[in-house]
Coordinates of C-alpha atoms and ligand atoms in Angstrom, one line a residue:
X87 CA 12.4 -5.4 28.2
X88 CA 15.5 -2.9 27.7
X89 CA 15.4 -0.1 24.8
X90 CA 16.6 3.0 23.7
X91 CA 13.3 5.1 23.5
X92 CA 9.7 4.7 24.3
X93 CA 7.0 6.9 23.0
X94 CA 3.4 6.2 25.6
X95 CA 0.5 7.7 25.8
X96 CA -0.1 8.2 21.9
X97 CA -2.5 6.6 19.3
X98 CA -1.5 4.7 17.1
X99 CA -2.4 4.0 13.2
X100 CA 0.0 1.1 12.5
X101 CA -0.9 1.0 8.6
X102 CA -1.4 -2.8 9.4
X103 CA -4.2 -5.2 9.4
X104 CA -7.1 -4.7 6.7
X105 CA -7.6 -0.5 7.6
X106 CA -5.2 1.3 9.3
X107 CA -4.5 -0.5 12.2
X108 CA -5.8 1.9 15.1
X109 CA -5.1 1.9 18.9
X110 CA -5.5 3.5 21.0
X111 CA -3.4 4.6 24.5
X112 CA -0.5 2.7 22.4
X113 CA 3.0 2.6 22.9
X114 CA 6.2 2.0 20.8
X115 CA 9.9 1.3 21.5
X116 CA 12.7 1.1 19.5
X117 CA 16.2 -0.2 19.9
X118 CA 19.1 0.8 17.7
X119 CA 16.9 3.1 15.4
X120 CA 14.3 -0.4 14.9
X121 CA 10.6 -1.2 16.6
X122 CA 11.2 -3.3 19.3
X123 CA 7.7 -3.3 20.5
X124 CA 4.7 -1.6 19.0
X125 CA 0.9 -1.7 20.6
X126 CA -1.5 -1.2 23.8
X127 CA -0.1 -0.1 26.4
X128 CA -2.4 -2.1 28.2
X129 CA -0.8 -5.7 26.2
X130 CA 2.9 -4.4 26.6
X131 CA 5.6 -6.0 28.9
X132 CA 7.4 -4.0 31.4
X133 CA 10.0 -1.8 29.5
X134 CA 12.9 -0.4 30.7
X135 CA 13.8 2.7 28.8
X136 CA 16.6 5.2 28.7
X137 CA 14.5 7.8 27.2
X138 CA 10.4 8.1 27.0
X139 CA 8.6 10.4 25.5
X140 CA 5.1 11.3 26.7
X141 CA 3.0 12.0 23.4
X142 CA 0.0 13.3 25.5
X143 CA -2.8 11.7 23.1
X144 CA -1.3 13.1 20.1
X145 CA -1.5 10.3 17.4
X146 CA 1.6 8.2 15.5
X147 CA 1.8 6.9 12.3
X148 CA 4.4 5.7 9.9
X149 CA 7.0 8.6 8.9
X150 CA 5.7 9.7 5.9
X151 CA 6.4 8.1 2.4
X152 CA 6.8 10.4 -1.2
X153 CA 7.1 7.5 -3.7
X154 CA 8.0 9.5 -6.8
X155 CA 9.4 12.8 -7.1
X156 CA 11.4 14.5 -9.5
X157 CA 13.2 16.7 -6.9
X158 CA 16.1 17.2 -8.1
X159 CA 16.3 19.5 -11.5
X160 CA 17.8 22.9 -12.3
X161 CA 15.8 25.9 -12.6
X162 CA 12.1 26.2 -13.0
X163 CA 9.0 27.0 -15.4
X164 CA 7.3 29.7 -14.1
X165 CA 7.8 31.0 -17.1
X166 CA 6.2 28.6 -19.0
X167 CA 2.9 28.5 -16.0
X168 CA 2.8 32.6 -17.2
X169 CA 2.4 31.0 -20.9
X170 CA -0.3 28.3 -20.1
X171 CA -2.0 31.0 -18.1
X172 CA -2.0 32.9 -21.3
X173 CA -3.8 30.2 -23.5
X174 CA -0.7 28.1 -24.4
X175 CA -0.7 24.3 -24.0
X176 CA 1.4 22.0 -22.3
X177 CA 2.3 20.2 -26.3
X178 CA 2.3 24.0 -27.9
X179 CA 5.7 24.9 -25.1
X180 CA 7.4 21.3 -25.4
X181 CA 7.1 21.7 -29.3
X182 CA 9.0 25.5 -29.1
X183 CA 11.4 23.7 -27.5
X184 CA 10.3 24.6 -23.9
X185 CA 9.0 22.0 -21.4
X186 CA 11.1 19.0 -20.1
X187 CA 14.0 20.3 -22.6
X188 CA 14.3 23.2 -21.3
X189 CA 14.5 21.7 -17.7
X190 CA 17.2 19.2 -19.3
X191 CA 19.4 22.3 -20.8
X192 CA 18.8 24.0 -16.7
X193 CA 19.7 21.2 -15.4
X194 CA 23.3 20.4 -17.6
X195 CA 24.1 23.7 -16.6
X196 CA 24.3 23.0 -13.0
X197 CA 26.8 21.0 -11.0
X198 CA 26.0 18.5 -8.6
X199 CA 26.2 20.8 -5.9
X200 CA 24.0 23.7 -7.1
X201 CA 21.8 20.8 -8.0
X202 CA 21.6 19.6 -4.8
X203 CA 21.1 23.6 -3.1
X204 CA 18.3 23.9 -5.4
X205 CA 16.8 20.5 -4.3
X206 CA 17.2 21.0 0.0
X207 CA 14.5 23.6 -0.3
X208 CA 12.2 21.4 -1.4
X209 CA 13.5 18.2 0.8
X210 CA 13.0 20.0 3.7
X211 CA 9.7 21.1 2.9
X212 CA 8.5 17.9 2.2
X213 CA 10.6 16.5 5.3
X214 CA 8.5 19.4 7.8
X215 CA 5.5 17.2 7.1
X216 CA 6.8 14.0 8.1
X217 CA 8.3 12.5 4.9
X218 CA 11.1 10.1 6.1
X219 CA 11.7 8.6 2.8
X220 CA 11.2 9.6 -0.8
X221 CA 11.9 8.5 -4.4
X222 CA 14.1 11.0 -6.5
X223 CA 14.0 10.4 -10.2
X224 CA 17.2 11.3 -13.1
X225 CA 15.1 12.0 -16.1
X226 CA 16.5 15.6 -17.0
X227 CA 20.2 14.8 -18.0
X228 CA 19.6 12.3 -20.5
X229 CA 23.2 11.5 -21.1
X230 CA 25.0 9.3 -19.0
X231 CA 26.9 11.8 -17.1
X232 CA 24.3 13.8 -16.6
X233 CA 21.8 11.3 -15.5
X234 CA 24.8 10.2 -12.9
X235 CA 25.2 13.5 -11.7
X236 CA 21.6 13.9 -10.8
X237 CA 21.7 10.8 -9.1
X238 CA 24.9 11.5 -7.2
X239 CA 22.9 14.8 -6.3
X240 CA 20.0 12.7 -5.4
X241 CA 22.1 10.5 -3.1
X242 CA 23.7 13.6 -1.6
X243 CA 20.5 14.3 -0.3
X244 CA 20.4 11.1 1.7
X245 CA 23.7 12.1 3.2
X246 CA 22.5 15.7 3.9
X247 CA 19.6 15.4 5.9
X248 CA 17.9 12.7 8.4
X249 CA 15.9 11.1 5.4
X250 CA 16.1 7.8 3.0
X251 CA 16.4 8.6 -0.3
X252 CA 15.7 5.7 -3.1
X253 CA 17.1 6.5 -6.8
X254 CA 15.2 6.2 -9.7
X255 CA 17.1 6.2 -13.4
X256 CA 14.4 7.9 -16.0
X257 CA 16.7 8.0 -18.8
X258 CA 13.7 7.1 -20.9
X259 CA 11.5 10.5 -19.8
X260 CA 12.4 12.3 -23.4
X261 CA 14.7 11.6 -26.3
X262 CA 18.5 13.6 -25.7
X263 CA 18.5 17.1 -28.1
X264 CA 21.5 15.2 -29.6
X265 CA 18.9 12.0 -30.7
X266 CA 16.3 14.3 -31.8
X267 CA 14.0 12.6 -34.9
X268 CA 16.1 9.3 -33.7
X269 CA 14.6 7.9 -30.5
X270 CA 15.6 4.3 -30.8
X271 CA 18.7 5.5 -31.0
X272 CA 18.4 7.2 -27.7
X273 CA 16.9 4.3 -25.9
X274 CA 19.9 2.4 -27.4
X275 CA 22.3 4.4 -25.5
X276 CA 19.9 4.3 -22.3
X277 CA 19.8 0.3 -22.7
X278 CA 23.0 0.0 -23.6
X279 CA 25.3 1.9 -21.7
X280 CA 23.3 4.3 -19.0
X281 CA 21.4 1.4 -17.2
X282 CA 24.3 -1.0 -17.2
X283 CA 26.8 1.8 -16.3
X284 CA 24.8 3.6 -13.4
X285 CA 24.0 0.5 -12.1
X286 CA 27.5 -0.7 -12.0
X287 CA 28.1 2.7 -10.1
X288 CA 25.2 1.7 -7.5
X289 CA 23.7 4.6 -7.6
X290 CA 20.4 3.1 -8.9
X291 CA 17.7 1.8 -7.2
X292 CA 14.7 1.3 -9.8
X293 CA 14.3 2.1 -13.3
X294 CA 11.3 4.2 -14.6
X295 CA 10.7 5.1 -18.6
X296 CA 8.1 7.5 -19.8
X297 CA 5.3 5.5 -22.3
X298 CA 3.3 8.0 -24.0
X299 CA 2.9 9.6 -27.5
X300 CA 5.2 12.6 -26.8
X301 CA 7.2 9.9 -24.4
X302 CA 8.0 6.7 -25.6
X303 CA 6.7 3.6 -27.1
X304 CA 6.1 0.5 -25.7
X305 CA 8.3 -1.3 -27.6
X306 CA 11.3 1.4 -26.9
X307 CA 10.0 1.1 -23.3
X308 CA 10.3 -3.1 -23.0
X309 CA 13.6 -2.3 -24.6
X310 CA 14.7 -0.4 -21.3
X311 CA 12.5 -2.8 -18.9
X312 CA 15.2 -5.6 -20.8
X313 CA 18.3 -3.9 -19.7
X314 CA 17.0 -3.2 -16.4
X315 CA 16.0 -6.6 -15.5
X316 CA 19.7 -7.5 -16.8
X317 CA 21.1 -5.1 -14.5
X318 CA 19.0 -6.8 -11.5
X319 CA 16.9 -3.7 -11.2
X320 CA 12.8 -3.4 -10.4
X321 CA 11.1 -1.3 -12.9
X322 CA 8.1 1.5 -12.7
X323 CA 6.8 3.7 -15.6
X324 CA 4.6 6.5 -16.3
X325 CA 1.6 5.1 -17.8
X326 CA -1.3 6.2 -19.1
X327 CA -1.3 9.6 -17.9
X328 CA -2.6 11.8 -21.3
X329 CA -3.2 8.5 -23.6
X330 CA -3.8 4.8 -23.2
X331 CA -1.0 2.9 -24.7
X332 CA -1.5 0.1 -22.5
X333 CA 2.2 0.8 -20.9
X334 CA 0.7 -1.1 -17.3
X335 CA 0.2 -4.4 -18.6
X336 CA 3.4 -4.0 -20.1
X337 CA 4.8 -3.0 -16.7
X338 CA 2.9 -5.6 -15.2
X339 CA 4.8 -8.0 -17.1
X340 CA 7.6 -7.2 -16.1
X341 CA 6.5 -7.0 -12.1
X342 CA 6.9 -3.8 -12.0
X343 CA 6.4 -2.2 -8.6
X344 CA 4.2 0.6 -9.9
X345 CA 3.0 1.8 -12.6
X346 CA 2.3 5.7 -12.2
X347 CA -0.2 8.2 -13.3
X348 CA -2.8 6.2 -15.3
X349 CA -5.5 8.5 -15.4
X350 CA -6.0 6.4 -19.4
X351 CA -6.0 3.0 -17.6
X352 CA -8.4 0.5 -18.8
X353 CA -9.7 -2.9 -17.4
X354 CA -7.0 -5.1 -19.1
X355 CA -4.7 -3.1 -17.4
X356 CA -5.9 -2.7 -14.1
X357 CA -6.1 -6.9 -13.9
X358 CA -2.5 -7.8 -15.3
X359 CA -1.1 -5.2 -12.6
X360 CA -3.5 -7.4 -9.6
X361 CA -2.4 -9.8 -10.9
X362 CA 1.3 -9.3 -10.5
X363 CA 1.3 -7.1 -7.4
X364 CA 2.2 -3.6 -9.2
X365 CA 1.3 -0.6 -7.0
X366 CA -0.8 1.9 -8.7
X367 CA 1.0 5.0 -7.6
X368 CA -2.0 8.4 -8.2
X369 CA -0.3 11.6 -8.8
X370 CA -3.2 14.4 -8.0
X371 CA -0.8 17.2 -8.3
X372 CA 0.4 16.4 -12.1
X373 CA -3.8 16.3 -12.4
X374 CA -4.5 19.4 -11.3
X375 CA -1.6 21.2 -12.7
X376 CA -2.3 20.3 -16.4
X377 CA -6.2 20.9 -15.3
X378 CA -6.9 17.4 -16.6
X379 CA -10.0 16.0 -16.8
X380 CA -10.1 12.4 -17.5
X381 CA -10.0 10.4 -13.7
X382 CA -7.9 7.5 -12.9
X383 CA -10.2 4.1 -12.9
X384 CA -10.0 4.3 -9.3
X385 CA -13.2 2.5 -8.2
X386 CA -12.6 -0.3 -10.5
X387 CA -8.6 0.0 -9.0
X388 CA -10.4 -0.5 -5.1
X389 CA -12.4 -3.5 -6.9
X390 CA -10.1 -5.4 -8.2
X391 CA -7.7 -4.8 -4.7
X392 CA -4.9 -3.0 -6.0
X393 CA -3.1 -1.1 -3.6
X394 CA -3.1 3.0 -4.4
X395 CA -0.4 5.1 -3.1
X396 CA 0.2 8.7 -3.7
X397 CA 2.7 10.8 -4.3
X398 CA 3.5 14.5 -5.1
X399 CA 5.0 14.1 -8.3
X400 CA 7.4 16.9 -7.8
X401 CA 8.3 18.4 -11.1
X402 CA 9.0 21.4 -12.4
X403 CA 6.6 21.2 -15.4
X404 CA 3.2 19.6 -14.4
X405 CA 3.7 19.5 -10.5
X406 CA 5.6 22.1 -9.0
X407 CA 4.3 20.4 -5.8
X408 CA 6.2 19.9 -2.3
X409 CA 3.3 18.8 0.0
X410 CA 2.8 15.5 0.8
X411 CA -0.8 16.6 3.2
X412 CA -2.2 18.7 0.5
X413 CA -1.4 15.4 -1.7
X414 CA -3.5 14.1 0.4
X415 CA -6.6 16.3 0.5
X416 CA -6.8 16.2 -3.6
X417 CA -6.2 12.4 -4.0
X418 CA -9.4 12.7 -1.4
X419 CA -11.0 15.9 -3.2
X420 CA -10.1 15.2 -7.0
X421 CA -9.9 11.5 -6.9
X422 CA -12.3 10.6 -4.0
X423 CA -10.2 8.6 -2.0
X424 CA -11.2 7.5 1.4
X425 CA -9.5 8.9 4.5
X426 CA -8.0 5.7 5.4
X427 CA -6.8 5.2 1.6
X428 CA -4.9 8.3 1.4
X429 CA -3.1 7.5 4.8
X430 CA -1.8 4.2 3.5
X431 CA -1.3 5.5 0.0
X432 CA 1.7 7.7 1.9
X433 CA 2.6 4.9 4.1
X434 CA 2.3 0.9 3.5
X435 CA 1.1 1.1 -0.4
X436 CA 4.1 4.0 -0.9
X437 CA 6.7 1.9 0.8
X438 CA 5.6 -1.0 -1.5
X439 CA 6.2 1.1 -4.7
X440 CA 9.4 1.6 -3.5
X441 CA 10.3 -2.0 -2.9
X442 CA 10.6 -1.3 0.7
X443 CA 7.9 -2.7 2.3
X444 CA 10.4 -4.6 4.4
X445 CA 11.9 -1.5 6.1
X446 CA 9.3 1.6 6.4
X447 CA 5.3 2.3 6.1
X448 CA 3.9 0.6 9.1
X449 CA 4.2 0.1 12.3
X450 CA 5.9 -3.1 13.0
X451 CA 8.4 -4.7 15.0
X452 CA 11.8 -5.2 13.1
X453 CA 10.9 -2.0 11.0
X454 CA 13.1 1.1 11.2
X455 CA 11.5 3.5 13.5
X456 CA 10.4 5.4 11.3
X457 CA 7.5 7.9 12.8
X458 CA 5.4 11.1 12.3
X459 CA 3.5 12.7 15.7
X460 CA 0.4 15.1 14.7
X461 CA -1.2 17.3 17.0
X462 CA -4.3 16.6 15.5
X463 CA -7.6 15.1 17.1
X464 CA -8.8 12.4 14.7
X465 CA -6.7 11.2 11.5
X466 CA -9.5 12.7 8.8
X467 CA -7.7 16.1 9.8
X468 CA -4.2 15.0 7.9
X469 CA -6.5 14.7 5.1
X470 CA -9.3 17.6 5.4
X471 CA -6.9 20.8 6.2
X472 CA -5.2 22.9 3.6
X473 CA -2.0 24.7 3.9
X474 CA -1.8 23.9 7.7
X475 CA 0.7 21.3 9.1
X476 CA -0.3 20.0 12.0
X477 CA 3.3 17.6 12.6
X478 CA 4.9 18.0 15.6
X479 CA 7.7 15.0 15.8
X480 CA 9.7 13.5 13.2
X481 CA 11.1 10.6 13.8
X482 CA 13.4 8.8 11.6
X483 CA 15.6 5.6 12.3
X484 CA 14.4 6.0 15.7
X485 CA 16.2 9.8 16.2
Ligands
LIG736 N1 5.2 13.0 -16.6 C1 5.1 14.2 -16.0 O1 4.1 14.6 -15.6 C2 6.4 14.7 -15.9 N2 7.2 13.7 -16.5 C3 6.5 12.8 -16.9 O2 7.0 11.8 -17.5 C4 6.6 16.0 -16.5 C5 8.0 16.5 -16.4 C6 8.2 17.9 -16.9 O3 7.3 18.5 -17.6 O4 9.2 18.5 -16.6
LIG737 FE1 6.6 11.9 -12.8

């Protein structure tokens, strides 16, 4: 068989199978940026290729998967971190009129491009691990220009650098200054003319809403899940993340691909989203940022089979976090999450959230070749170390 590049001599976690699919002295080829063959060396035909790549035992998994981010925003709180270190709480800031509004007044402020310069720090960041695709979230516009430039800017990113960058629309993360004391009347607008306008744009790829006392409600929320589904959009939501307002059966209904968060989750919920296939997407960052305490239900989660993928959360208020490996270590630390669960909860399980499970996050033929190369010794390393990046390849649509 003929292709364009062959990686030998590596192993291989394939993310497929019931664990992570290991082999060892593996070998994968790609054609035209897509696996063309993937697995032993010792089971693969004679290929022909016009560039191979000796990986001297180093191992290969998936390129790496970010699921939800809120990259793109203008400014920062550090300020507001120098507060909370003070004795202030997250509520006491948001109700000065600090926390995600002040992000939103940052973030009017800047134009697409100085919004996406402020966001290529962080991409590439994220990128040096290994990420080949991520999620970026609107959420801090909250009109329908602004949400459209922050989704341009997202977009831009894509263009920018060797990476796939899926859009999110979080109109629904807080009520506009200009609604405030009227929320309906914000998720009016969002429903009525943000989701069906972006959409018609294309520059939307999933639709997220925030369900929480200082979010929204779940009523407001199905109101936003109703427009999206008109639009022909998948939906996700923060749920559960400081209260339980059972916003993942809601989700759920809807077959939401993930429902984030849900450190408030309860059994109801955790059964309506196995039963419709929603990812449960765990966000350790936002966890240790806002020092929470309560855990998400993740035992009952592993019972009940529903697939965990993690994610960095990005954010400027309760995740100011741009490391997808030390993601790793405190889903494992904080959440106690198995080696092999963290590894497919930045591979297969993320791609899922995404709605891409077709394309990236395992190892399969007809999949872009999408690839990360460690120079590590065994795969609880990507998990164990802190601070220290062991990647030494990225590969991404097969370059
Ligand atoms: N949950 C979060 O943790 C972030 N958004 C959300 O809905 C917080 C965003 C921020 O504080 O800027
Ligand atoms: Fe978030």
């Amino acid at each position: 068989m003929h292709c364009d590049t062959v990686w030998t001599g590596a192993r291989l976690l394939t993310m497929t199978g019931e664990d992570v699919g290991l082999v060892e002295d593996g070998i994968v080829a790609a054609t035209d940026g897509r696996i063309t063959h993937v697995g032993p060396r010792t089971e693969a035909p004679a290929i022909h290729a016009r560039e191979t790549v000796a990986c001297d035992g180093r191992w290969i998994t998936p390129g790496l998967i970010d699921c939800h981010t809120h990259l793109v925003h203008g400014g920062d709180r550090a300020h507001e971190f120098e507060l909370r270190l003070r004795g202030a709480s997250y509520e006491d800031i948001a109700r000065a009129g600090g926390g995600i509004l002040s992000t939103v007044k940052a973030t009017r402020q800047a134009t697409e491009a100085e919004l996406v310069a402020s966001a290529l720090p962080r991409l590439e960041a994220l990128m040096a691990e290994g990420v080949t695709t991520l999620e970026i979230k609107s959420g801090y516009g909250l009109t329908v220009e602004d949400e459209g430039r922050m989704l341009r800017a997202a977009r831009q990113l894509g263009e920018r650098r060797p990476v796939r960058v899926c859009t999110t629309l979080l109109g629904a993360h807080a009520t506009a200054p200009e609604y405030a004391g009227d929320a309906d009347g914000y998720i009016a607008l969002v429903a009525d003319r943000m989701i069906p306008d972006l959409a018609r744009e294309g520059w939307v790829d999933a639709v997220d809403a925030f369900c929480e006392g200082i979010g929204f409600s779940p009523e407001q929320v199905r109101r936003v899940f109703e427009a999206a589904t008109a639009a022909g959009l998948p939906v996700k939501l923060h749920a559960e993340q400081l209260s339980n307002l059972h916003g993942a059966e809601l989700a759920a209904g809807f077959k939401a691909l993930s429902a984030d968060h849900l450190e408030y989750l309860d059994d109801a919920g955790i059964a309506a989203m196995a039963r419709a296939g929603t990812v449960a997407t765990l966000l350790p960052g936002a966890y240790y940022f806002v020092r929470e305490t309560q855990l998400p239900p993740v035992e009952a989660l592993r019972a009940a089979g529903v697939p965990m993928a993690i994610a960095t959360d990005c954010n400027p208020g309760t995740s100011p976090l741009t490391s997808i490996l030390l993601t790793m270590n405190m889903a494992a630390t904080l959440f106690r999450l198995t080696v092999s669960e963290c590894l497919l909860g930045v591979t297969r399980h993320a791609a899922r959230a995404l709605g891409l499970a077709h394309e990236t996050g395992t190892l399969e033929i007809g999949k872009s070749c999408d690839l990360a190369i460690w120079d590590v010794e065994r795969p609880a390393e990507l998990v164990y170390r802190m601070g220290f990046n062991p990647l030494h390849t990225r590969v991404w649509r097969g370059k």
